[in-house]
Amino acid sequence: MFPVDYMRNKRRKFKRNYIFTSTLLLLTIAITYNAWSKSKSNFPFYNNLTAFADTIPPSKDTIPVKKITDSLPPSKDTVIVGDTDILLDSTGLLLTDSAKRKVVDTFSVKMSKDSIDGPIDYKAKDSMILDVSGKKLFLYGETDVKYKDINLTAPEIIFDQQTNIVKARMRLDTAGKVIAPAKLVQADIVTESDSLEFNFKTQKGLSHSSYFQQAELYNFAEVVKKVDAQTIYAYKGRFTTCNYDTPHFAFRSKRIKYITKKVAVTGPVGVEFENVPVLPVILPFGMFPMKQGRQSGILPPQFTVIETLGVGLEGLGYYKVISDNFDITTRADIYSYGSWRLNISPTYRVRYKYNGSLNFSYQNMHTGFKGDPDYNKTKSYSLNWSHRTDSKARPGVSFSASVNTMSSSYAKYNTTNAYVNQTNSSNYSYSQPLAFTNQLSSSISYQKSWINKPYNLSVNLNHSQNTLNKTVNLNLPDINFNVTTLYPLQPKEMVGSGKWYQKLGIGYTGSVKGQAMFYDTAFSFRQLIDTFQYGAQHNIPITLALPQLGPIQISPGFSYQERWYSQKLHRQWVDSTNSVSKQIEKGFFTARDISMSISFSTSMFGTLTMKNKDAKIQAIRHTMRPQLSIGYKPDLSQSYYRNTQIDSLGHYAMLSQFDGSTYGSFGYGRSGSIGFGIDNFLEMKVRNKRDTASAGDEQSEEEGVKKVKIIDGFGITSSYNLLADSFNLSNFNIYARSTLFEKINITASANIDPYQTDQYGYRVNKYAWSGEKFSLGRITNGSLAVSTSFKSKPKDEKKDKKVEDQYDNYDNLTADEMQSQMDYIRRNPSEFVDFNIPWSVNVSYSLSFSKTLQTDSLSYTYKTNFSSSLQFNGDFSLTEKWKMGANGYFDFRTLKIPSFSMYITREMHCWQMSINVTPFGPWRSFNISIFPKSGMLRDLKINRTRTFRNY
C-alpha cells in the first residue's frame, strides 16, 4: 500500500494532467500495437489492457486527429480496443467511421496465459488511479467492480493486472464506525468482510471477519478461504438460522467446510445460546444438509410414554429418494411392552401426467403384560391409496383413486391422533379423529369424454365399510354411459331461434352395477360369490323447450326407464315364528316404467321502498319463484308387487320383489300427480355507515347503498296424486338457507308427514289438520347446520397477505397430500400459530334427527335417532409473544366432549416453544416441545410427550 500523502499528490497530478495522460495513453496503445504487429510477438500487457481501456473516462477536450479520407485502403490487420470501438490501421492511425464499416477482422489474437476471459466493468465515486508501469488500478469512494457473475463493492479496491487479484477492504469514519464493508456477491452467495482478496481468473479468495449466507444458514468466520466456485473453508466459524447480528443460538466449530447448495461439514461442534456455550453439548462432527429438494436420510424418532403400551419411540425411519419420480418413506413405532407398528409410504409422480401416494400400516399391539386379566394382543392393518392424473396429459380422459380401508380394530389402537373427513346427513363436512370414525369409503374412477362427440363414459369401483358391525360393501363395477341431449329435427346450420319443434331433444343414460357384501372378520371367496348381484338401468328422456308464454316458462317431458335384475326376493309371513321369511331366487328379470310431465315456472318480485331517503334501510326486495308440474305414470309394476302380512296384528303392505336390489324397484300403482312448490329470496338495500352523500346527489346515493341478503332461499315442495286410492298427498319438504351479517351461515331442512297415525304408529288415511286438534303434520326427519368465524384485524396487512399467498400453494397438492397437511396441522396446532392476528374464533354446530317406528310385542312407538355436535377452535394472544388456543367438539347426544386439546405457544424469533395438553377424552396426553423454525433444523427439537389411552 502507498502512503496517504503520496496518494493525495498522485490524485492532484492526475486531475491537472488528465488531458495529457489520455492522449499519451492512446499513443502508447497505437505504438504498442505497431510494435506487436511487426515483431509478431505476444505482448501480455496489451492483452490485459484491452479489458480496461473502455472504462477510462473520455475527456471532452481532446486533440483533433488528422482526417482520413474514405479512399484510404484499410489494413486487414485491425483490432477493437474495449467497448470504445477504436480501430487502428497497420501504421497505428485511427480509422474514420466509413473506414470502420469496411474493416474485416481476418486474424485471431493469441491470448496470453495471464489474461482473463471476460471484460471487467468498474466505477468509483471518488477517484481512480491507473499505474501503467505497475499494471495496477486504484479505486476510491463508493466503488463497484463487475466481472461475469461477480460483483464487488467496497470503499477501497486495488486491482493487480499481472496477478488478476483484486483487494478490497472496509473503511472507518472518524468515530471509528464502519462506513461500508467489503461486499462480494457471486451467484446467490453474499459475503461481507473487513478485508478480502479475490482472484478473478482462478476464482479463489481469502477474507477476514466475514459474514455470508448458505441456503438457510447465516455464517460468520474469522478467516474464510474460497478454493473454487463451490467450496469454501472457514476457520473459527459460527453458523445459525437466526438472522440477527447477535443470534439467539448458533453452532461453533474451529473448522468448517461448505459445499454450495449441498452440505456443511464441521469438526467438533458445540452449541451456544446468546453467545453462552452449552459445554456438555459437544459433538465430534456435524453434517448440515443444504441441498434443496428431496434428499434421502434418516428420520429421527420422537420419545413418548403411553400408559398401556409403555415407553416408546415413534416415527423412527428412513426416507429414500429412488428417482425424480419415485420415493419411499419407512417409519416404525416401537414400545417397551412389545407393541410395534410399521408404516410404508411410497409416492410417485410424473410431471404433467399423474401423481399419487400409497400408505400401508401394520401394527401388532400388546396392551398390558402376559398373564394380566386385561392383557390383549391384536394385529391389524390400514391401507390408503391416492392417485390423480393431470387433465392436460390426455384431454378428455381422467383417472383418480381414493382408497381407504382398514381392520375394524386398527383405529382403536392407533396412537397417531389422525383425523378423517366426515359428512353428516345435512351435507355438512367436518373433521373427526380416526378413533371416532366408524364409516370408511373408497372410490376408483375412470372417465372418458369423446371430443366433439355427444357421449361420455365413466367406470367406478366403490367401497364402504362400517367398523362397528364390521360389514364391507363393494360396488364393482359401476359403469355409466351418457349421451347428451340430441336434437334430431334441428338443421345443422340453424338461423335464429328456430321453430318450436326443432327444440325436441332426446338423450340416453345407461348404467351397469355389481355389488357384494361380506364381514371383514369372516371373509371368504364363497361368501363374496353368494352375496354378489348385478343390475342395469336404462333411461331415455325426451324434452321439448317451448317458447315462453309471457312470464311463464313451459317445459314438457317424457321418460322411459328399464331395469335389469339378477335376483328376486320372495317374502311370506310365518305364524310359527311371527316373522317374515325371505327367499332369494337367482336369474335374469326386468321391469319397466314410463312417465310424462309438463311443468310451469315463473318469477315474481316486489319492492318496498322507504319514503325517508335518510333511513338506514332504503328498500326491501322479495322474489318468489313458484313451480307447478303435472305428471302421469301408468302402473307397469303391479306384476312384481305382493300384498304381504308384516306383523302379528294382521297389517299388510305392498312389497316389491326387487327390494334390496342394485337399483331398487319402481313405485307401486299408477300416478296422476300435481307437483307444486315455491322458492323465496329476500334482500334489502342498506345505507353505508360511512355514507356522506347529500340527498340531492343521485349518483352518490346509489354508491352509498349496499345490498344485504336476508334469506338466500326458503321454500316448500310437495305433490298430490289424483289417481291414488289413499294417501294422495305426499310429504312436505321444507328448506331454508341464509347468511346473517355476512358471517353466520345457516342451512336447515325438514320433512313433514301430513297424515295421522293409529294407536300402533301406522299411518291412516286422515289428514293431520282434520282432527279436533289442529296440526300441520308430523316431522319425520330434519337437519340444521350453523357455522361462523370471527377474527380481529391483522396487525400487519402486508404480512397477512404474504401468509395467504403461502397457503395458495396448497392448490397444487393432491387431495391426499392436502389431507396429510391438514392432519399435521390439527395434531400440532401450536406450530402454525399466526401471531399477526390477536384473536380468532371458529364455531360450527350440526343437528340431525329422524323418527323410526319401533315395534315389540307390547308397544309401538316412534324412536328419534338424534345426532348433534358442536365444533369449536380459537386462540388469543396473551402478549405479543405468547398465545393460547383450544379446539375440540361437544356431543350433545352423550353430553360428553370426545375430543378436546389446548395449547400455549411462545414465539422466540428463530425458535418456538409449544405446550399441547389433552386433559380428557378417550386419550389424554401432554406434550412440550422447543424447536427451531427453520425447516433445515426441524428435527432438532426438544420434545417430551406422555400419552394415556382408555381402550
PDB file of N, CA and C in Angstrom, residues 213-261:
ATOM      1  N   GLN A 213     -24.002 -16.105   3.663  1.00  0.00           N
ATOM      2  CA  GLN A 213     -25.183 -16.955   3.807  1.00  0.00           C
ATOM      3  C   GLN A 213     -25.113 -18.102   2.827  1.00  0.00           C
ATOM      4  N   GLN A 214     -25.424 -19.302   3.326  1.00  0.00           N
ATOM      5  CA  GLN A 214     -25.519 -20.506   2.510  1.00  0.00           C
ATOM      6  C   GLN A 214     -26.865 -21.158   2.796  1.00  0.00           C
ATOM      7  N   ALA A 215     -27.781 -21.151   1.802  1.00  0.00           N
ATOM      8  CA  ALA A 215     -29.128 -21.685   1.990  1.00  0.00           C
ATOM      9  C   ALA A 215     -29.777 -20.975   3.184  1.00  0.00           C
ATOM     10  N   GLU A 216     -30.197 -21.715   4.215  1.00  0.00           N
ATOM     11  CA  GLU A 216     -30.826 -21.119   5.392  1.00  0.00           C
ATOM     12  C   GLU A 216     -29.820 -20.794   6.483  1.00  0.00           C
ATOM     13  N   LEU A 217     -28.538 -21.044   6.261  1.00  0.00           N
ATOM     14  CA  LEU A 217     -27.516 -20.827   7.281  1.00  0.00           C
ATOM     15  C   LEU A 217     -26.911 -19.431   7.149  1.00  0.00           C
ATOM     16  N   TYR A 218     -26.847 -18.714   8.279  1.00  0.00           N
ATOM     17  CA  TYR A 218     -26.140 -17.439   8.364  1.00  0.00           C
ATOM     18  C   TYR A 218     -24.801 -17.722   9.050  1.00  0.00           C
ATOM     19  N   ASN A 219     -23.703 -17.401   8.366  1.00  0.00           N
ATOM     20  CA  ASN A 219     -22.382 -17.840   8.802  1.00  0.00           C
ATOM     21  C   ASN A 219     -21.478 -16.648   9.104  1.00  0.00           C
ATOM     22  N   PHE A 220     -20.574 -16.863  10.062  1.00  0.00           N
ATOM     23  CA  PHE A 220     -19.523 -15.903  10.366  1.00  0.00           C
ATOM     24  C   PHE A 220     -18.254 -16.694  10.650  1.00  0.00           C
ATOM     25  N   ALA A 221     -17.127 -16.197  10.148  1.00  0.00           N
ATOM     26  CA  ALA A 221     -15.844 -16.855  10.400  1.00  0.00           C
ATOM     27  C   ALA A 221     -14.751 -15.799  10.430  1.00  0.00           C
ATOM     28  N   GLU A 222     -13.728 -16.060  11.245  1.00  0.00           N
ATOM     29  CA  GLU A 222     -12.598 -15.130  11.308  1.00  0.00           C
ATOM     30  C   GLU A 222     -11.807 -15.152  10.007  1.00  0.00           C
ATOM     31  N   VAL A 223     -11.651 -16.318   9.425  1.00  0.00           N
ATOM     32  CA  VAL A 223     -10.950 -16.432   8.144  1.00  0.00           C
ATOM     33  C   VAL A 223     -11.769 -17.338   7.244  1.00  0.00           C
ATOM     34  N   VAL A 224     -11.997 -16.913   6.011  1.00  0.00           N
ATOM     35  CA  VAL A 224     -12.731 -17.702   5.028  1.00  0.00           C
ATOM     36  C   VAL A 224     -11.864 -17.848   3.786  1.00  0.00           C
ATOM     37  N   LYS A 225     -11.717 -19.081   3.342  1.00  0.00           N
ATOM     38  CA  LYS A 225     -10.919 -19.369   2.149  1.00  0.00           C
ATOM     39  C   LYS A 225     -11.819 -20.014   1.108  1.00  0.00           C
ATOM     40  N   LYS A 226     -11.871 -19.397  -0.066  1.00  0.00           N
ATOM     41  CA  LYS A 226     -12.679 -19.908  -1.167  1.00  0.00           C
ATOM     42  C   LYS A 226     -11.732 -20.538  -2.186  1.00  0.00           C
ATOM     43  N   VAL A 227     -11.839 -21.855  -2.367  1.00  0.00           N
ATOM     44  CA  VAL A 227     -10.915 -22.563  -3.253  1.00  0.00           C
ATOM     45  C   VAL A 227     -11.462 -22.700  -4.659  1.00  0.00           C
ATOM     46  N   ASP A 228     -12.788 -22.699  -4.822  1.00  0.00           N
ATOM     47  CA  ASP A 228     -13.397 -22.691  -6.148  1.00  0.00           C
ATOM     48  C   ASP A 228     -14.819 -22.151  -6.003  1.00  0.00           C
ATOM     49  N   ALA A 229     -15.582 -22.213  -7.089  1.00  0.00           N
ATOM     50  CA  ALA A 229     -16.917 -21.615  -7.077  1.00  0.00           C
ATOM     51  C   ALA A 229     -17.881 -22.352  -6.159  1.00  0.00           C
ATOM     52  N   GLN A 230     -17.564 -23.596  -5.745  1.00  0.00           N
ATOM     53  CA  GLN A 230     -18.484 -24.391  -4.953  1.00  0.00           C
ATOM     54  C   GLN A 230     -18.011 -24.666  -3.526  1.00  0.00           C
ATOM     55  N   THR A 231     -16.730 -24.534  -3.256  1.00  0.00           N
ATOM     56  CA  THR A 231     -16.166 -24.978  -1.984  1.00  0.00           C
ATOM     57  C   THR A 231     -15.608 -23.800  -1.201  1.00  0.00           C
ATOM     58  N   ILE A 232     -15.944 -23.757   0.086  1.00  0.00           N
ATOM     59  CA  ILE A 232     -15.494 -22.704   0.990  1.00  0.00           C
ATOM     60  C   ILE A 232     -15.034 -23.357   2.292  1.00  0.00           C
ATOM     61  N   TYR A 233     -13.870 -22.910   2.795  1.00  0.00           N
ATOM     62  CA  TYR A 233     -13.376 -23.357   4.093  1.00  0.00           C
ATOM     63  C   TYR A 233     -13.444 -22.176   5.060  1.00  0.00           C
ATOM     64  N   ALA A 234     -13.802 -22.467   6.304  1.00  0.00           N
ATOM     65  CA  ALA A 234     -13.914 -21.420   7.322  1.00  0.00           C
ATOM     66  C   ALA A 234     -13.121 -21.836   8.557  1.00  0.00           C
ATOM     67  N   TYR A 235     -12.469 -20.852   9.154  1.00  0.00           N
ATOM     68  CA  TYR A 235     -11.680 -21.079  10.365  1.00  0.00           C
ATOM     69  C   TYR A 235     -12.298 -20.279  11.502  1.00  0.00           C
ATOM     70  N   LYS A 236     -12.517 -20.971  12.637  1.00  0.00           N
ATOM     71  CA  LYS A 236     -13.186 -20.370  13.786  1.00  0.00           C
ATOM     72  C   LYS A 236     -14.515 -19.749  13.356  1.00  0.00           C
ATOM     73  N   GLY A 237     -15.403 -20.653  12.921  1.00  0.00           N
ATOM     74  CA  GLY A 237     -16.672 -20.212  12.360  1.00  0.00           C
ATOM     75  C   GLY A 237     -17.847 -20.408  13.297  1.00  0.00           C
ATOM     76  N   ARG A 238     -18.917 -19.727  12.950  1.00  0.00           N
ATOM     77  CA  ARG A 238     -20.174 -19.800  13.670  1.00  0.00           C
ATOM     78  C   ARG A 238     -21.288 -19.758  12.636  1.00  0.00           C
ATOM     79  N   PHE A 239     -22.258 -20.659  12.764  1.00  0.00           N
ATOM     80  CA  PHE A 239     -23.375 -20.652  11.813  1.00  0.00           C
ATOM     81  C   PHE A 239     -24.671 -20.894  12.563  1.00  0.00           C
ATOM     82  N   THR A 240     -25.774 -20.334  12.019  1.00  0.00           N
ATOM     83  CA  THR A 240     -27.074 -20.370  12.670  1.00  0.00           C
ATOM     84  C   THR A 240     -28.153 -20.117  11.635  1.00  0.00           C
ATOM     85  N   THR A 241     -29.395 -20.340  12.007  1.00  0.00           N
ATOM     86  CA  THR A 241     -30.527 -19.988  11.158  1.00  0.00           C
ATOM     87  C   THR A 241     -31.201 -18.702  11.627  1.00  0.00           C
ATOM     88  N   CYS A 242     -30.633 -18.054  12.646  1.00  0.00           N
ATOM     89  CA  CYS A 242     -31.148 -16.782  13.158  1.00  0.00           C
ATOM     90  C   CYS A 242     -30.481 -15.656  12.385  1.00  0.00           C
ATOM     91  N   ASN A 243     -31.277 -14.730  11.862  1.00  0.00           N
ATOM     92  CA  ASN A 243     -30.736 -13.675  11.012  1.00  0.00           C
ATOM     93  C   ASN A 243     -30.337 -12.417  11.776  1.00  0.00           C
ATOM     94  N   TYR A 244     -30.269 -12.466  13.110  1.00  0.00           N
ATOM     95  CA  TYR A 244     -29.797 -11.315  13.873  1.00  0.00           C
ATOM     96  C   TYR A 244     -28.269 -11.260  13.832  1.00  0.00           C
ATOM     97  N   ASP A 245     -27.715 -10.025  13.994  1.00  0.00           N
ATOM     98  CA  ASP A 245     -26.261  -9.878  14.039  1.00  0.00           C
ATOM     99  C   ASP A 245     -25.685 -10.629  15.237  1.00  0.00           C
ATOM    100  N   THR A 246     -26.389 -10.550  16.357  1.00  0.00           N
ATOM    101  CA  THR A 246     -26.033 -11.375  17.519  1.00  0.00           C
ATOM    102  C   THR A 246     -27.119 -12.422  17.652  1.00  0.00           C
ATOM    103  N   PRO A 247     -26.929 -13.628  17.097  1.00  0.00           N
ATOM    104  CA  PRO A 247     -28.011 -14.616  17.021  1.00  0.00           C
ATOM    105  C   PRO A 247     -28.388 -15.154  18.387  1.00  0.00           C
ATOM    106  N   HIS A 248     -29.627 -15.623  18.470  1.00  0.00           N
ATOM    107  CA  HIS A 248     -30.106 -16.219  19.708  1.00  0.00           C
ATOM    108  C   HIS A 248     -29.428 -17.545  19.988  1.00  0.00           C
ATOM    109  N   PHE A 249     -29.080 -18.272  18.948  1.00  0.00           N
ATOM    110  CA  PHE A 249     -28.374 -19.531  19.119  1.00  0.00           C
ATOM    111  C   PHE A 249     -27.452 -19.718  17.922  1.00  0.00           C
ATOM    112  N   ALA A 250     -26.454 -20.547  18.080  1.00  0.00           N
ATOM    113  CA  ALA A 250     -25.513 -20.791  16.996  1.00  0.00           C
ATOM    114  C   ALA A 250     -24.728 -22.060  17.288  1.00  0.00           C
ATOM    115  N   PHE A 251     -24.129 -22.587  16.229  1.00  0.00           N
ATOM    116  CA  PHE A 251     -23.202 -23.711  16.340  1.00  0.00           C
ATOM    117  C   PHE A 251     -21.806 -23.163  16.060  1.00  0.00           C
ATOM    118  N   ARG A 252     -20.840 -23.542  16.883  1.00  0.00           N
ATOM    119  CA  ARG A 252     -19.461 -23.082  16.713  1.00  0.00           C
ATOM    120  C   ARG A 252     -18.554 -24.267  16.439  1.00  0.00           C
ATOM    121  N   SER A 253     -17.637 -24.047  15.508  1.00  0.00           N
ATOM    122  CA  SER A 253     -16.652 -25.070  15.186  1.00  0.00           C
ATOM    123  C   SER A 253     -15.389 -24.382  14.686  1.00  0.00           C
ATOM    124  N   LYS A 254     -14.254 -25.012  14.966  1.00  0.00           N
ATOM    125  CA  LYS A 254     -12.990 -24.417  14.556  1.00  0.00           C
ATOM    126  C   LYS A 254     -12.771 -24.564  13.065  1.00  0.00           C
ATOM    127  N   ARG A 255     -13.231 -25.652  12.500  1.00  0.00           N
ATOM    128  CA  ARG A 255     -13.033 -25.913  11.073  1.00  0.00           C
ATOM    129  C   ARG A 255     -14.370 -26.304  10.449  1.00  0.00           C
ATOM    130  N   ILE A 256     -14.707 -25.618   9.356  1.00  0.00           N
ATOM    131  CA  ILE A 256     -15.971 -25.871   8.660  1.00  0.00           C
ATOM    132  C   ILE A 256     -15.695 -25.886   7.156  1.00  0.00           C
ATOM    133  N   LYS A 257     -16.332 -26.811   6.487  1.00  0.00           N
ATOM    134  CA  LYS A 257     -16.257 -26.874   5.032  1.00  0.00           C
ATOM    135  C   LYS A 257     -17.670 -26.767   4.467  1.00  0.00           C
ATOM    136  N   TYR A 258     -17.854 -25.803   3.533  1.00  0.00           N
ATOM    137  CA  TYR A 258     -19.145 -25.604   2.894  1.00  0.00           C
ATOM    138  C   TYR A 258     -19.042 -26.024   1.429  1.00  0.00           C
ATOM    139  N   ILE A 259     -19.975 -26.839   0.991  1.00  0.00           N
ATOM    140  CA  ILE A 259     -20.135 -27.156  -0.425  1.00  0.00           C
ATOM    141  C   ILE A 259     -21.471 -26.552  -0.835  1.00  0.00           C
ATOM    142  N   THR A 260     -21.421 -25.563  -1.689  1.00  0.00           N
ATOM    143  CA  THR A 260     -22.590 -24.752  -2.001  1.00  0.00           C
ATOM    144  C   THR A 260     -23.771 -25.606  -2.417  1.00  0.00           C
ATOM    145  N   LYS A 261     -24.915 -25.348  -1.770  1.00  0.00           N
ATOM    146  CA  LYS A 261     -26.188 -25.997  -2.053  1.00  0.00           C
ATOM    147  C   LYS A 261     -26.146 -27.502  -1.837  1.00  0.00           C
TER     148      LYS A 261
END
